[in-house]
């Protein structure tokens, strides 16, 4: 089972290899099998990608927006036509079950390309009457954008960054996570096939050092990172040094609040989606599940029964509901958190162990009686580990939900809509759901507050992050000079 690409990098519309770059492997985490061997980008490769992007961007910016949109729409169609192959590739690289990748990865990427394809021709400036004179504004692209991806949604992340960047006239050099390097290359090929001029979307491989080289290069005008908070701090600081625009999509420890009047069936389903989809490797997961004391035991009973029925196994089998974690290292990290939860006195309701002897599988795990000060309630675990905490009053749960450095997402389950809106208004989170969880349609801006990030992806909000405003004052009379 191999998924070896033609070469490690895709630059200037073509495959590029430089064997001087250190070799690294992509591993299928369900079996430990090596599915591809690639070379990290050398400084020469990084330079070539930036030159290609820089060289192509101005003509692209001058291309009519409707034309840019047409190309992106064609790319969306190609992604959809090849959804199965792309999904298998994503499953091999990430270990996420095919059941998910078929509907959530390339499909969501295609939505982003289609959305921004339609958005591009609608972008306009303002005219500002100033009496005799006037001013107008132009929305200009930023130039060359660097995209840096995490490993949990590789092609989705690449598309969520590439689609608005390209739609609004920018070029991009994208570095996928070194853990999941493959699908971004497939996207680059598809974009060129759809008619994207060479050099506008380049993919280079490597780890943190490669990312650093991109972020600190003066040719890069904007950095969009999806990753952890510690990486975000470093990248933001580096981008700040060059006064570059940033979008930071970082980690979270989001609260999901279930009131005593909630539809419990739905609340249990949402809590499971919020912790077990993608084996829990989702930034916006509601990993602190606050359940009202009066419904807690019923909630836990239903939750344990449904969690026990999750089909764990070969991610390439379509009936499998949960695959392995992305790597053995991630599995070890997650199991370490499980041990810590037990040691701190949380009640293990189900799971809590590795599944099988090969592959990075962790049994879906629920802890109850979790306290706010426990490590499993404070740190992002990024695995299938749910922490259930009890609460009694609305004011109490809002204060506890907000008592974290993170602020990516939050959810509220209640039949009382006045309460739902009141609570959501008080929550410190960039993305909230009422009686739903983790739905991220491209029409809706997505992003975090506090340490969870800066900027928004998707929706109209993305325009602010991939364009800049130029103001033009138009003098229509004589210059009134005191000299
Ligand atoms: P990570 O921070 O380890 O790596 C993210 C990317 O940054 C990788 O491509 C990595 O090579 C690169 N990188 C690392 N150090 C760098 C440096 N010094 N300079 C430049 N680039 C550098 O994150 P991960 O483990 O790949 O992904 C998991 C994390 O991502 C979790 O914290 C998760 O919450 C977060 N995430 C956030 C979102 C979101 O939209 N908010 C989405 C998915 C994942």
Short mmCIF file of C-alpha atoms and ligand atoms in Angstrom, two decimals:
data_model
loop_
_atom_site.label_atom_id
_atom_site.label_comp_id
_atom_site.label_asym_id
_atom_site.label_seq_id
_atom_site.Cartn_x
_atom_site.Cartn_y
_atom_site.Cartn_z
CA UNK A 1 0.00 0.00 0.00
CA UNK A 2 1.94 3.03 -1.24
CA UNK A 3 0.91 6.52 -2.01
CA UNK A 4 4.26 7.76 -3.24
CA UNK A 5 3.90 11.05 -5.14
CA UNK A 6 5.91 11.77 -8.28
CA UNK A 7 8.21 14.04 -6.29
CA UNK A 8 8.31 15.75 -2.90
CA UNK A 9 7.46 19.29 -3.97
CA UNK A 10 5.23 20.97 -6.52
CA UNK A 11 6.60 24.33 -7.68
CA UNK A 12 5.89 26.53 -10.68
CA UNK A 13 3.33 24.09 -12.04
CA UNK A 14 5.62 21.08 -11.96
CA UNK A 15 7.00 18.34 -9.70
CA UNK A 16 10.33 19.16 -8.10
CA UNK A 17 12.79 16.92 -6.28
CA UNK A 18 16.00 17.82 -4.50
CA UNK A 19 17.67 14.75 -3.05
CA UNK A 20 19.89 16.91 -0.86
CA UNK A 21 16.92 17.41 1.45
CA UNK A 22 16.68 15.02 4.42
CA UNK A 23 14.44 12.01 3.82
CA UNK A 24 11.28 11.61 5.86
CA UNK A 25 8.50 9.04 5.72
CA UNK A 26 4.75 9.14 5.66
CA UNK A 27 3.31 6.27 7.69
CA UNK A 28 -0.16 4.74 7.62
CA UNK A 29 -0.95 4.82 11.34
CA UNK A 30 -3.34 1.86 11.28
CA UNK A 31 -0.52 -0.51 10.31
CA UNK A 32 2.74 1.37 10.72
CA UNK A 33 3.46 0.78 7.04
CA UNK A 34 5.54 3.41 5.20
CA UNK A 35 3.40 4.71 2.35
CA UNK A 36 5.74 7.37 0.96
CA UNK A 37 9.28 8.68 1.29
CA UNK A 38 9.92 12.35 0.67
CA UNK A 39 12.70 14.89 0.91
CA UNK A 40 12.49 18.01 3.03
CA UNK A 41 12.81 21.25 1.10
CA UNK A 42 16.36 22.59 0.93
CA UNK A 43 16.94 26.37 0.96
CA UNK A 44 17.19 26.15 -2.83
CA UNK A 45 13.74 24.55 -3.07
CA UNK A 46 12.22 27.10 -0.69
CA UNK A 47 13.74 29.91 -2.72
CA UNK A 48 12.46 28.41 -5.97
CA UNK A 49 8.91 28.22 -4.56
CA UNK A 50 8.98 31.81 -3.35
CA UNK A 51 10.40 33.01 -6.67
CA UNK A 52 7.70 31.12 -8.57
CA UNK A 53 4.95 32.60 -6.41
CA UNK A 54 6.41 36.09 -6.58
CA UNK A 55 6.82 35.87 -10.34
CA UNK A 56 3.26 34.72 -11.00
CA UNK A 57 1.26 36.83 -8.56
CA UNK A 58 1.05 40.20 -10.35
CA UNK A 59 -0.42 38.80 -13.57
CA UNK A 60 -2.88 36.77 -11.55
CA UNK A 61 -3.97 39.86 -9.63
CA UNK A 62 -4.57 41.57 -12.97
CA UNK A 63 -6.72 38.69 -14.20
CA UNK A 64 -10.47 39.49 -14.12
CA UNK A 65 -11.99 38.06 -10.92
CA UNK A 66 -14.62 36.13 -12.82
CA UNK A 67 -11.83 34.34 -14.69
CA UNK A 68 -10.04 33.51 -11.43
CA UNK A 69 -13.32 32.19 -10.11
CA UNK A 70 -13.89 30.01 -13.17
CA UNK A 71 -10.57 28.25 -12.60
CA UNK A 72 -11.25 27.66 -8.93
CA UNK A 73 -14.73 26.31 -9.72
CA UNK A 74 -13.17 23.87 -12.19
CA UNK A 75 -10.77 22.75 -9.45
CA UNK A 76 -13.73 22.19 -7.13
CA UNK A 77 -15.34 19.98 -9.76
CA UNK A 78 -12.13 17.98 -10.19
CA UNK A 79 -11.84 17.50 -6.42
CA UNK A 80 -15.41 16.20 -6.32
CA UNK A 81 -14.88 13.93 -9.32
CA UNK A 82 -11.79 12.43 -7.61
CA UNK A 83 -13.23 12.45 -4.14
CA UNK A 84 -12.82 8.72 -3.57
CA UNK A 85 -9.14 8.58 -4.56
CA UNK A 86 -8.39 11.71 -2.54
CA UNK A 87 -10.27 10.28 0.42
CA UNK A 88 -8.31 7.03 0.30
CA UNK A 89 -5.07 9.03 0.15
CA UNK A 90 -6.18 11.12 3.14
CA UNK A 91 -7.17 7.98 5.06
CA UNK A 92 -3.80 6.38 4.35
CA UNK A 93 -1.94 9.48 5.46
CA UNK A 94 -4.01 10.43 8.53
CA UNK A 95 -5.67 7.16 9.58
CA UNK A 96 -9.08 8.85 9.66
CA UNK A 97 -11.83 6.47 8.58
CA UNK A 98 -12.89 6.51 4.97
CA UNK A 99 -16.44 6.99 6.22
CA UNK A 100 -15.31 10.48 7.30
CA UNK A 101 -12.81 11.39 4.62
CA UNK A 102 -15.39 10.66 1.90
CA UNK A 103 -17.65 13.42 3.23
CA UNK A 104 -15.50 15.82 5.24
CA UNK A 105 -12.10 16.42 3.68
CA UNK A 106 -11.76 16.95 -0.09
CA UNK A 107 -15.52 17.62 -0.10
CA UNK A 108 -15.13 20.52 2.30
CA UNK A 109 -12.11 21.71 0.31
CA UNK A 110 -14.23 21.72 -2.85
CA UNK A 111 -16.88 23.77 -1.06
CA UNK A 112 -14.25 26.37 -0.18
CA UNK A 113 -13.01 26.58 -3.77
CA UNK A 114 -16.55 26.93 -5.08
CA UNK A 115 -17.53 29.51 -2.47
CA UNK A 116 -14.53 31.76 -3.07
CA UNK A 117 -14.86 31.26 -6.83
CA UNK A 118 -18.27 32.90 -6.56
CA UNK A 119 -17.09 35.48 -4.04
CA UNK A 120 -14.16 36.79 -6.12
CA UNK A 121 -16.21 38.72 -8.74
CA UNK A 122 -18.38 40.36 -6.08
CA UNK A 123 -15.52 42.15 -4.32
CA UNK A 124 -15.79 45.91 -4.66
CA UNK A 125 -14.44 49.00 -2.96
CA UNK A 126 -16.28 52.02 -1.63
CA UNK A 127 -16.82 55.48 -2.98
CA UNK A 128 -16.65 58.12 -0.28
CA UNK A 129 -18.22 61.52 -1.09
CA UNK A 130 -16.18 64.40 0.37
CA UNK A 131 -18.09 67.46 -0.82
CA UNK A 132 -16.22 68.85 -3.81
CA UNK A 133 -13.75 65.98 -3.72
CA UNK A 134 -14.18 62.27 -3.25
CA UNK A 135 -12.26 59.19 -2.26
CA UNK A 136 -12.54 55.58 -3.21
CA UNK A 137 -11.08 52.34 -1.91
CA UNK A 138 -9.58 49.40 -3.72
CA UNK A 139 -9.37 45.87 -2.34
CA UNK A 140 -5.93 44.66 -3.31
CA UNK A 141 -4.35 41.24 -2.87
CA UNK A 142 -1.56 41.00 -0.31
CA UNK A 143 0.97 39.30 -2.58
CA UNK A 144 2.65 36.03 -1.66
CA UNK A 145 0.98 34.19 1.22
CA UNK A 146 2.57 31.37 3.19
CA UNK A 147 0.19 28.63 4.29
CA UNK A 148 1.29 26.20 7.01
CA UNK A 149 -0.93 23.23 7.80
CA UNK A 150 -1.65 20.86 10.69
CA UNK A 151 -2.05 17.11 10.24
CA UNK A 152 -5.67 16.58 11.15
CA UNK A 153 -7.42 17.94 8.02
CA UNK A 154 -4.61 18.20 5.48
CA UNK A 155 -6.48 18.84 2.21
CA UNK A 156 -9.25 20.81 3.89
CA UNK A 157 -6.71 23.12 5.53
CA UNK A 158 -4.85 23.54 2.22
CA UNK A 159 -8.11 24.46 0.45
CA UNK A 160 -9.38 26.75 3.21
CA UNK A 161 -6.18 28.76 2.79
CA UNK A 162 -5.63 28.44 -0.96
CA UNK A 163 -9.19 29.21 -2.04
CA UNK A 164 -9.53 32.72 -0.56
CA UNK A 165 -5.87 33.53 -1.22
CA UNK A 166 -6.14 32.67 -4.91
CA UNK A 167 -9.67 34.01 -5.39
CA UNK A 168 -8.59 37.47 -4.27
CA UNK A 169 -5.44 37.54 -6.44
CA UNK A 170 -2.66 36.26 -4.18
CA UNK A 171 -0.12 33.50 -4.73
CA UNK A 172 0.61 30.86 -2.10
CA UNK A 173 3.46 28.70 -0.94
CA UNK A 174 1.94 25.97 1.18
CA UNK A 175 3.79 23.72 3.60
CA UNK A 176 1.70 20.80 4.82
CA UNK A 177 2.46 19.12 8.11
CA UNK A 178 5.42 16.78 7.81
CA UNK A 179 3.16 14.10 9.34
CA UNK A 180 0.64 14.28 6.46
CA UNK A 181 2.45 15.61 3.40
CA UNK A 182 0.54 13.96 0.56
CA UNK A 183 -2.85 15.45 -0.24
CA UNK A 184 -1.63 19.04 -0.63
CA UNK A 185 0.45 17.79 -3.57
CA UNK A 186 -2.66 16.28 -5.13
CA UNK A 187 -4.42 19.62 -4.71
CA UNK A 188 -1.55 21.46 -6.40
CA UNK A 189 -1.77 19.13 -9.40
CA UNK A 190 -5.54 19.55 -9.63
CA UNK A 191 -5.33 23.34 -9.51
CA UNK A 192 -2.93 23.35 -12.43
CA UNK A 193 -5.14 20.91 -14.33
CA UNK A 194 -8.06 23.27 -13.71
CA UNK A 195 -6.10 26.04 -15.43
CA UNK A 196 -4.36 27.82 -12.58
CA UNK A 197 -1.26 29.48 -14.02
CA UNK A 198 2.04 27.97 -12.88
CA UNK A 199 3.56 29.34 -9.69
CA UNK A 200 0.39 30.45 -7.95
CA UNK A 201 0.03 27.45 -5.66
CA UNK A 202 3.26 25.75 -4.66
CA UNK A 203 3.75 22.96 -2.15
CA UNK A 204 7.00 22.41 -0.32
CA UNK A 205 7.73 19.79 2.33
CA UNK A 206 9.43 20.00 5.67
CA UNK A 207 8.99 20.61 9.36
CA UNK A 208 9.33 23.64 11.62
CA UNK A 209 12.56 24.87 10.03
CA UNK A 210 10.94 24.98 6.60
CA UNK A 211 7.98 26.84 8.08
CA UNK A 212 10.34 29.31 9.75
CA UNK A 213 12.15 29.95 6.47
CA UNK A 214 8.84 30.84 4.83
CA UNK A 215 7.54 33.01 7.65
CA UNK A 216 10.74 35.03 7.91
CA UNK A 217 11.22 35.59 4.17
CA UNK A 218 10.65 39.20 3.11
CA UNK A 219 8.86 38.06 -0.05
CA UNK A 220 6.03 36.68 2.11
CA UNK A 221 3.34 39.27 2.88
CA UNK A 222 1.02 37.10 4.92
CA UNK A 223 1.20 33.95 7.03
CA UNK A 224 -1.73 31.66 7.65
CA UNK A 225 -1.00 28.93 10.18
CA UNK A 226 -3.14 26.09 11.41
CA UNK A 227 -1.40 24.45 14.33
CA UNK A 228 -0.91 24.37 18.06
CA UNK A 229 -0.73 27.36 20.38
CA UNK A 230 3.03 26.99 21.08
CA UNK A 231 3.76 27.00 17.33
CA UNK A 232 1.33 29.88 16.90
CA UNK A 233 3.21 31.98 19.44
CA UNK A 234 6.51 31.45 17.58
CA UNK A 235 5.08 32.04 14.12
CA UNK A 236 3.09 35.11 15.21
CA UNK A 237 6.21 36.61 16.78
CA UNK A 238 8.27 35.96 13.66
CA UNK A 239 5.57 37.40 11.42
CA UNK A 240 5.36 40.40 13.75
CA UNK A 241 9.06 41.01 13.22
CA UNK A 242 8.34 41.51 9.52
CA UNK A 243 5.01 43.35 10.17
CA UNK A 244 3.20 40.68 8.15
CA UNK A 245 -0.51 39.97 8.17
CA UNK A 246 -1.46 36.75 9.97
CA UNK A 247 -4.25 34.27 10.35
CA UNK A 248 -3.68 31.95 13.31
CA UNK A 249 -5.96 28.93 13.63
CA UNK A 250 -4.74 27.35 16.83
CA UNK A 251 -5.76 24.89 19.51
CA UNK A 252 -8.62 24.81 21.97
CA UNK A 253 -10.21 23.28 25.04
CA UNK A 254 -13.75 24.18 24.16
CA UNK A 255 -16.74 23.89 26.48
CA UNK A 256 -19.93 22.09 25.50
CA UNK A 257 -22.67 23.02 27.96
CA UNK A 258 -25.67 20.75 28.39
CA UNK A 259 -28.55 22.22 30.40
CA UNK A 260 -31.13 20.11 32.21
CA UNK A 261 -33.84 20.90 29.63
CA UNK A 262 -31.74 19.75 26.66
CA UNK A 263 -32.85 17.00 24.31
CA UNK A 264 -30.53 14.41 25.81
CA UNK A 265 -30.39 12.14 22.78
CA UNK A 266 -29.14 15.02 20.68
CA UNK A 267 -26.84 16.25 23.41
CA UNK A 268 -25.21 12.82 23.74
CA UNK A 269 -24.82 12.59 19.96
CA UNK A 270 -23.26 16.04 19.84
CA UNK A 271 -20.88 15.30 22.72
CA UNK A 272 -19.74 12.19 20.86
CA UNK A 273 -19.25 14.14 17.62
CA UNK A 274 -17.42 16.77 19.63
CA UNK A 275 -14.95 14.25 21.04
CA UNK A 276 -14.76 11.16 18.85
CA UNK A 277 -15.01 12.34 15.23
CA UNK A 278 -11.55 12.08 13.63
CA UNK A 279 -10.60 10.13 16.78
CA UNK A 280 -10.85 13.40 18.67
CA UNK A 281 -8.21 15.17 16.59
CA UNK A 282 -10.21 18.32 15.88
CA UNK A 283 -9.19 21.76 17.11
CA UNK A 284 -12.74 22.91 17.87
CA UNK A 285 -13.71 19.81 19.84
CA UNK A 286 -15.92 20.32 22.88
CA UNK A 287 -13.62 18.46 25.21
CA UNK A 288 -14.98 19.95 28.41
CA UNK A 289 -18.53 18.68 28.51
CA UNK A 290 -20.39 20.51 31.29
CA UNK A 291 -23.56 18.58 32.13
CA UNK A 292 -26.22 19.89 34.52
CA UNK A 293 -26.12 17.88 37.74
CA UNK A 294 -29.79 16.82 37.44
CA UNK A 295 -29.29 15.04 34.11
CA UNK A 296 -25.70 13.93 34.53
CA UNK A 297 -26.26 10.27 35.42
CA UNK A 298 -28.82 9.72 32.62
CA UNK A 299 -26.48 11.49 30.21
CA UNK A 300 -23.55 9.29 31.25
CA UNK A 301 -25.60 6.08 30.95
CA UNK A 302 -26.67 6.90 27.39
CA UNK A 303 -23.19 8.13 26.52
CA UNK A 304 -21.45 4.99 27.78
CA UNK A 305 -23.89 2.74 25.90
CA UNK A 306 -23.48 4.60 22.62
CA UNK A 307 -19.71 4.98 23.01
CA UNK A 308 -19.40 1.24 23.59
CA UNK A 309 -20.97 0.64 20.17
CA UNK A 310 -18.43 2.76 18.23
CA UNK A 311 -16.87 0.59 15.52
CA UNK A 312 -13.10 0.94 15.86
CA UNK A 313 -10.81 -0.61 13.28
CA UNK A 314 -9.39 -0.55 9.77
CA UNK A 315 -10.03 2.99 8.54
CA UNK A 316 -10.18 1.79 4.93
CA UNK A 317 -13.32 -0.25 5.68
CA UNK A 318 -16.29 2.01 5.14
CA UNK A 319 -18.26 0.71 8.11
CA UNK A 320 -15.44 1.68 10.49
CA UNK A 321 -16.42 4.69 12.59
CA UNK A 322 -13.12 5.40 14.30
CA UNK A 323 -9.59 4.81 13.06
CA UNK A 324 -6.23 5.19 14.74
CA UNK A 325 -4.65 8.44 15.83
CA UNK A 326 -2.33 10.06 13.34
CA UNK A 327 0.86 8.49 14.76
CA UNK A 328 2.28 6.33 17.51
CA UNK A 329 3.68 9.49 19.11
CA UNK A 330 0.20 11.02 19.27
CA UNK A 331 -1.19 7.78 20.70
CA UNK A 332 1.46 7.78 23.43
CA UNK A 333 0.65 11.41 24.26
CA UNK A 334 -3.05 10.69 24.51
CA UNK A 335 -2.56 7.57 26.65
CA UNK A 336 -0.33 9.66 28.91
CA UNK A 337 -3.26 12.04 29.45
CA UNK A 338 -5.55 9.08 30.21
CA UNK A 339 -3.12 7.90 32.90
CA UNK A 340 -2.99 11.41 34.30
CA UNK A 341 -6.81 11.57 34.45
CA UNK A 342 -6.92 8.33 36.42
CA UNK A 343 -4.11 9.46 38.71
CA UNK A 344 -5.90 12.75 39.43
CA UNK A 345 -9.03 10.91 40.50
CA UNK A 346 -11.38 11.37 37.53
CA UNK A 347 -13.90 8.52 37.17
CA UNK A 348 -13.18 6.40 34.07
CA UNK A 349 -16.61 5.63 32.60
CA UNK A 350 -15.38 3.75 29.53
CA UNK A 351 -12.31 3.23 27.37
CA UNK A 352 -8.97 4.31 28.75
CA UNK A 353 -6.69 1.94 26.86
CA UNK A 354 -4.94 1.22 23.63
CA UNK A 355 -6.82 -0.94 21.13
CA UNK A 356 -4.84 -3.78 19.55
CA UNK A 357 -1.09 -4.14 19.39
CA UNK A 358 -0.29 -2.66 16.02
CA UNK A 359 -1.54 0.70 14.92
CA UNK A 360 -2.09 3.87 16.90
CA UNK A 361 -5.60 3.02 18.15
CA UNK A 362 -7.06 4.37 21.39
CA UNK A 363 -10.45 3.14 22.68
CA UNK A 364 -12.91 6.06 22.93
CA UNK A 365 -12.66 7.25 26.51
CA UNK A 366 -15.04 9.09 28.85
CA UNK A 367 -14.07 10.55 32.20
CA UNK A 368 -16.75 11.77 34.62
CA UNK A 369 -16.47 13.78 37.85
CA UNK A 370 -13.72 15.82 36.23
CA UNK A 371 -12.70 18.95 38.12
CA UNK A 372 -11.64 22.20 36.48
CA UNK A 373 -8.13 22.01 37.91
CA UNK A 374 -7.33 18.56 36.50
CA UNK A 375 -4.83 18.43 33.64
CA UNK A 376 -7.38 16.63 31.42
CA UNK A 377 -9.72 19.61 31.86
CA UNK A 378 -7.05 22.20 31.12
CA UNK A 379 -4.85 20.90 28.32
CA UNK A 380 -5.68 20.07 24.72
CA UNK A 381 -5.42 16.28 24.44
CA UNK A 382 -6.20 15.88 20.72
CA UNK A 383 -7.48 12.34 21.03
CA UNK A 384 -10.74 10.49 21.80
CA UNK A 385 -10.90 11.52 25.45
CA UNK A 386 -14.02 13.27 26.80
CA UNK A 387 -14.05 15.01 30.15
CA UNK A 388 -17.51 15.37 31.73
CA UNK A 389 -17.87 18.02 34.44
CA UNK A 390 -21.02 18.79 36.46
CA UNK A 391 -22.54 22.20 37.05
CA UNK A 392 -25.57 23.70 38.73
CA UNK A 393 -26.17 27.28 37.64
CA UNK A 394 -25.91 29.24 34.41
CA UNK A 395 -23.64 31.93 35.88
CA UNK A 396 -21.35 29.28 37.36
CA UNK A 397 -20.99 27.35 34.11
CA UNK A 398 -20.30 30.48 32.06
CA UNK A 399 -17.52 31.53 34.44
CA UNK A 400 -15.99 28.04 34.41
CA UNK A 401 -16.31 27.67 30.63
CA UNK A 402 -14.42 30.95 30.17
CA UNK A 403 -11.69 30.16 32.71
CA UNK A 404 -9.15 29.03 30.12
CA UNK A 405 -6.52 30.67 27.94
CA UNK A 406 -8.24 29.14 24.90
CA UNK A 407 -11.26 30.52 23.07
CA UNK A 408 -11.76 28.61 19.86
CA UNK A 409 -15.30 27.24 20.10
CA UNK A 410 -18.22 26.50 22.41
CA UNK A 411 -21.56 24.74 22.33
CA UNK A 412 -24.83 25.04 24.23
CA UNK A 413 -27.65 22.52 24.42
CA UNK A 414 -30.98 23.74 25.78
CA UNK A 415 -34.59 24.00 24.63
CA UNK A 416 -34.72 27.53 26.09
CA UNK A 417 -33.58 29.68 23.18
CA UNK A 418 -33.44 32.87 25.22
CA UNK A 419 -30.97 31.16 27.51
CA UNK A 420 -29.04 29.74 24.55
CA UNK A 421 -28.46 33.20 23.06
CA UNK A 422 -27.69 34.73 26.46
CA UNK A 423 -25.09 32.08 27.24
CA UNK A 424 -23.49 32.20 23.80
CA UNK A 425 -23.20 35.98 24.10
CA UNK A 426 -21.29 35.54 27.36
CA UNK A 427 -18.92 32.82 26.14
CA UNK A 428 -15.40 33.81 25.13
CA UNK A 429 -15.17 31.81 21.91
CA UNK A 430 -14.82 32.61 18.24
CA UNK A 431 -17.23 29.96 16.96
CA UNK A 432 -20.35 28.82 18.85
CA UNK A 433 -23.05 26.27 18.22
CA UNK A 434 -26.56 26.16 19.67
CA UNK A 435 -28.08 22.66 19.69
CA UNK A 436 -25.40 21.49 17.22
CA UNK A 437 -21.66 20.93 17.32
CA UNK A 438 -18.62 21.10 15.03
CA UNK A 439 -20.49 22.01 11.87
CA UNK A 440 -18.24 24.31 9.86
CA UNK A 441 -19.92 25.21 6.56
CA UNK A 442 -17.77 27.42 4.37
CA UNK A 443 -20.40 30.18 4.51
CA UNK A 444 -19.72 30.66 8.25
CA UNK A 445 -16.56 32.39 9.48
CA UNK A 446 -14.41 30.11 11.62
CA UNK A 447 -11.69 30.99 14.09
CA UNK A 448 -10.77 31.63 17.68
CA UNK A 449 -10.25 34.32 20.29
CA UNK A 450 -7.71 34.55 23.14
CA UNK A 451 -4.84 32.08 22.64
CA UNK A 452 -6.85 30.11 20.07
CA UNK A 453 -6.12 32.49 17.29
CA UNK A 454 -6.33 35.63 15.25
CA UNK A 455 -8.35 36.17 12.10
CA UNK A 456 -11.10 34.11 10.50
CA UNK A 457 -11.24 31.57 7.73
CA UNK A 458 -14.27 31.13 5.46
CA UNK A 459 -17.32 33.31 5.00
CA UNK A 460 -17.19 36.98 4.08
CA UNK A 461 -14.72 37.47 6.94
CA UNK A 462 -11.92 35.81 4.93
CA UNK A 463 -11.85 38.83 2.59
CA UNK A 464 -10.35 40.92 5.39
CA UNK A 465 -7.52 38.44 5.78
CA UNK A 466 -6.46 37.99 2.15
CA UNK A 467 -6.82 41.56 0.88
CA UNK A 468 -5.81 45.03 1.98
CA UNK A 469 -7.58 48.31 1.45
CA UNK A 470 -6.01 51.08 -0.59
CA UNK A 471 -7.59 54.51 -0.14
CA UNK A 472 -7.46 56.91 -3.06
CA UNK A 473 -8.25 60.59 -2.55
CA UNK A 474 -9.43 62.25 -5.71
CA UNK A 475 -8.97 66.03 -5.83
CA UNK A 476 -11.51 67.58 -8.17
CA UNK A 477 -10.67 71.26 -7.75
CA UNK A 478 -7.74 73.54 -7.16
CA UNK A 479 -5.22 72.72 -4.46
CA UNK A 480 -5.87 74.92 -1.42
CA UNK A 481 -2.30 75.55 -0.24
CA UNK A 482 -1.42 78.08 2.49
CA UNK A 483 2.02 78.60 0.92
P1 LIG B 1 1.95 21.93 15.18
O1 LIG B 1 1.84 23.25 15.81
O2 LIG B 1 2.91 20.96 15.74
O3 LIG B 1 2.35 22.09 13.64
C1 LIG B 1 1.57 22.84 12.74
C2 LIG B 1 2.41 23.22 11.54
O4 LIG B 1 3.37 24.19 11.93
C3 LIG B 1 3.19 22.07 10.93
O5 LIG B 1 3.15 22.19 9.53
C4 LIG B 1 4.59 22.28 11.46
O6 LIG B 1 5.59 21.75 10.62
C5 LIG B 1 4.66 23.79 11.48
N1 LIG B 1 5.64 24.34 12.41
C6 LIG B 1 6.07 23.82 13.59
N2 LIG B 1 6.95 24.64 14.18
C7 LIG B 1 7.08 25.72 13.38
C8 LIG B 1 7.84 26.91 13.43
N3 LIG B 1 8.65 27.17 14.45
N4 LIG B 1 7.73 27.80 12.41
C9 LIG B 1 6.90 27.57 11.38
N5 LIG B 1 6.15 26.45 11.25
C10 LIG B 1 6.25 25.53 12.24
O7 LIG B 1 0.47 21.35 15.12
P2 LIG B 1 0.00 19.88 14.71
O8 LIG B 1 0.43 18.96 15.80
O9 LIG B 1 0.39 19.63 13.31
O10 LIG B 1 -1.58 20.04 14.72
C11 LIG B 1 -2.35 19.93 15.86
C12 LIG B 1 -2.65 21.31 16.41
O11 LIG B 1 -3.27 22.10 15.42
C13 LIG B 1 -3.64 21.26 17.56
O12 LIG B 1 -3.24 22.14 18.57
C14 LIG B 1 -4.94 21.73 16.93
O13 LIG B 1 -5.84 22.30 17.82
C15 LIG B 1 -4.46 22.71 15.93
N6 LIG B 1 -5.46 22.89 14.87
C16 LIG B 1 -6.16 24.07 14.81
C17 LIG B 1 -7.13 24.26 13.84
C18 LIG B 1 -7.92 25.54 13.76
O14 LIG B 1 -8.51 25.80 12.72
N7 LIG B 1 -8.00 26.34 14.81
C19 LIG B 1 -7.40 23.25 12.93
C20 LIG B 1 -6.67 22.06 13.01
C21 LIG B 1 -5.69 21.90 13.99
#
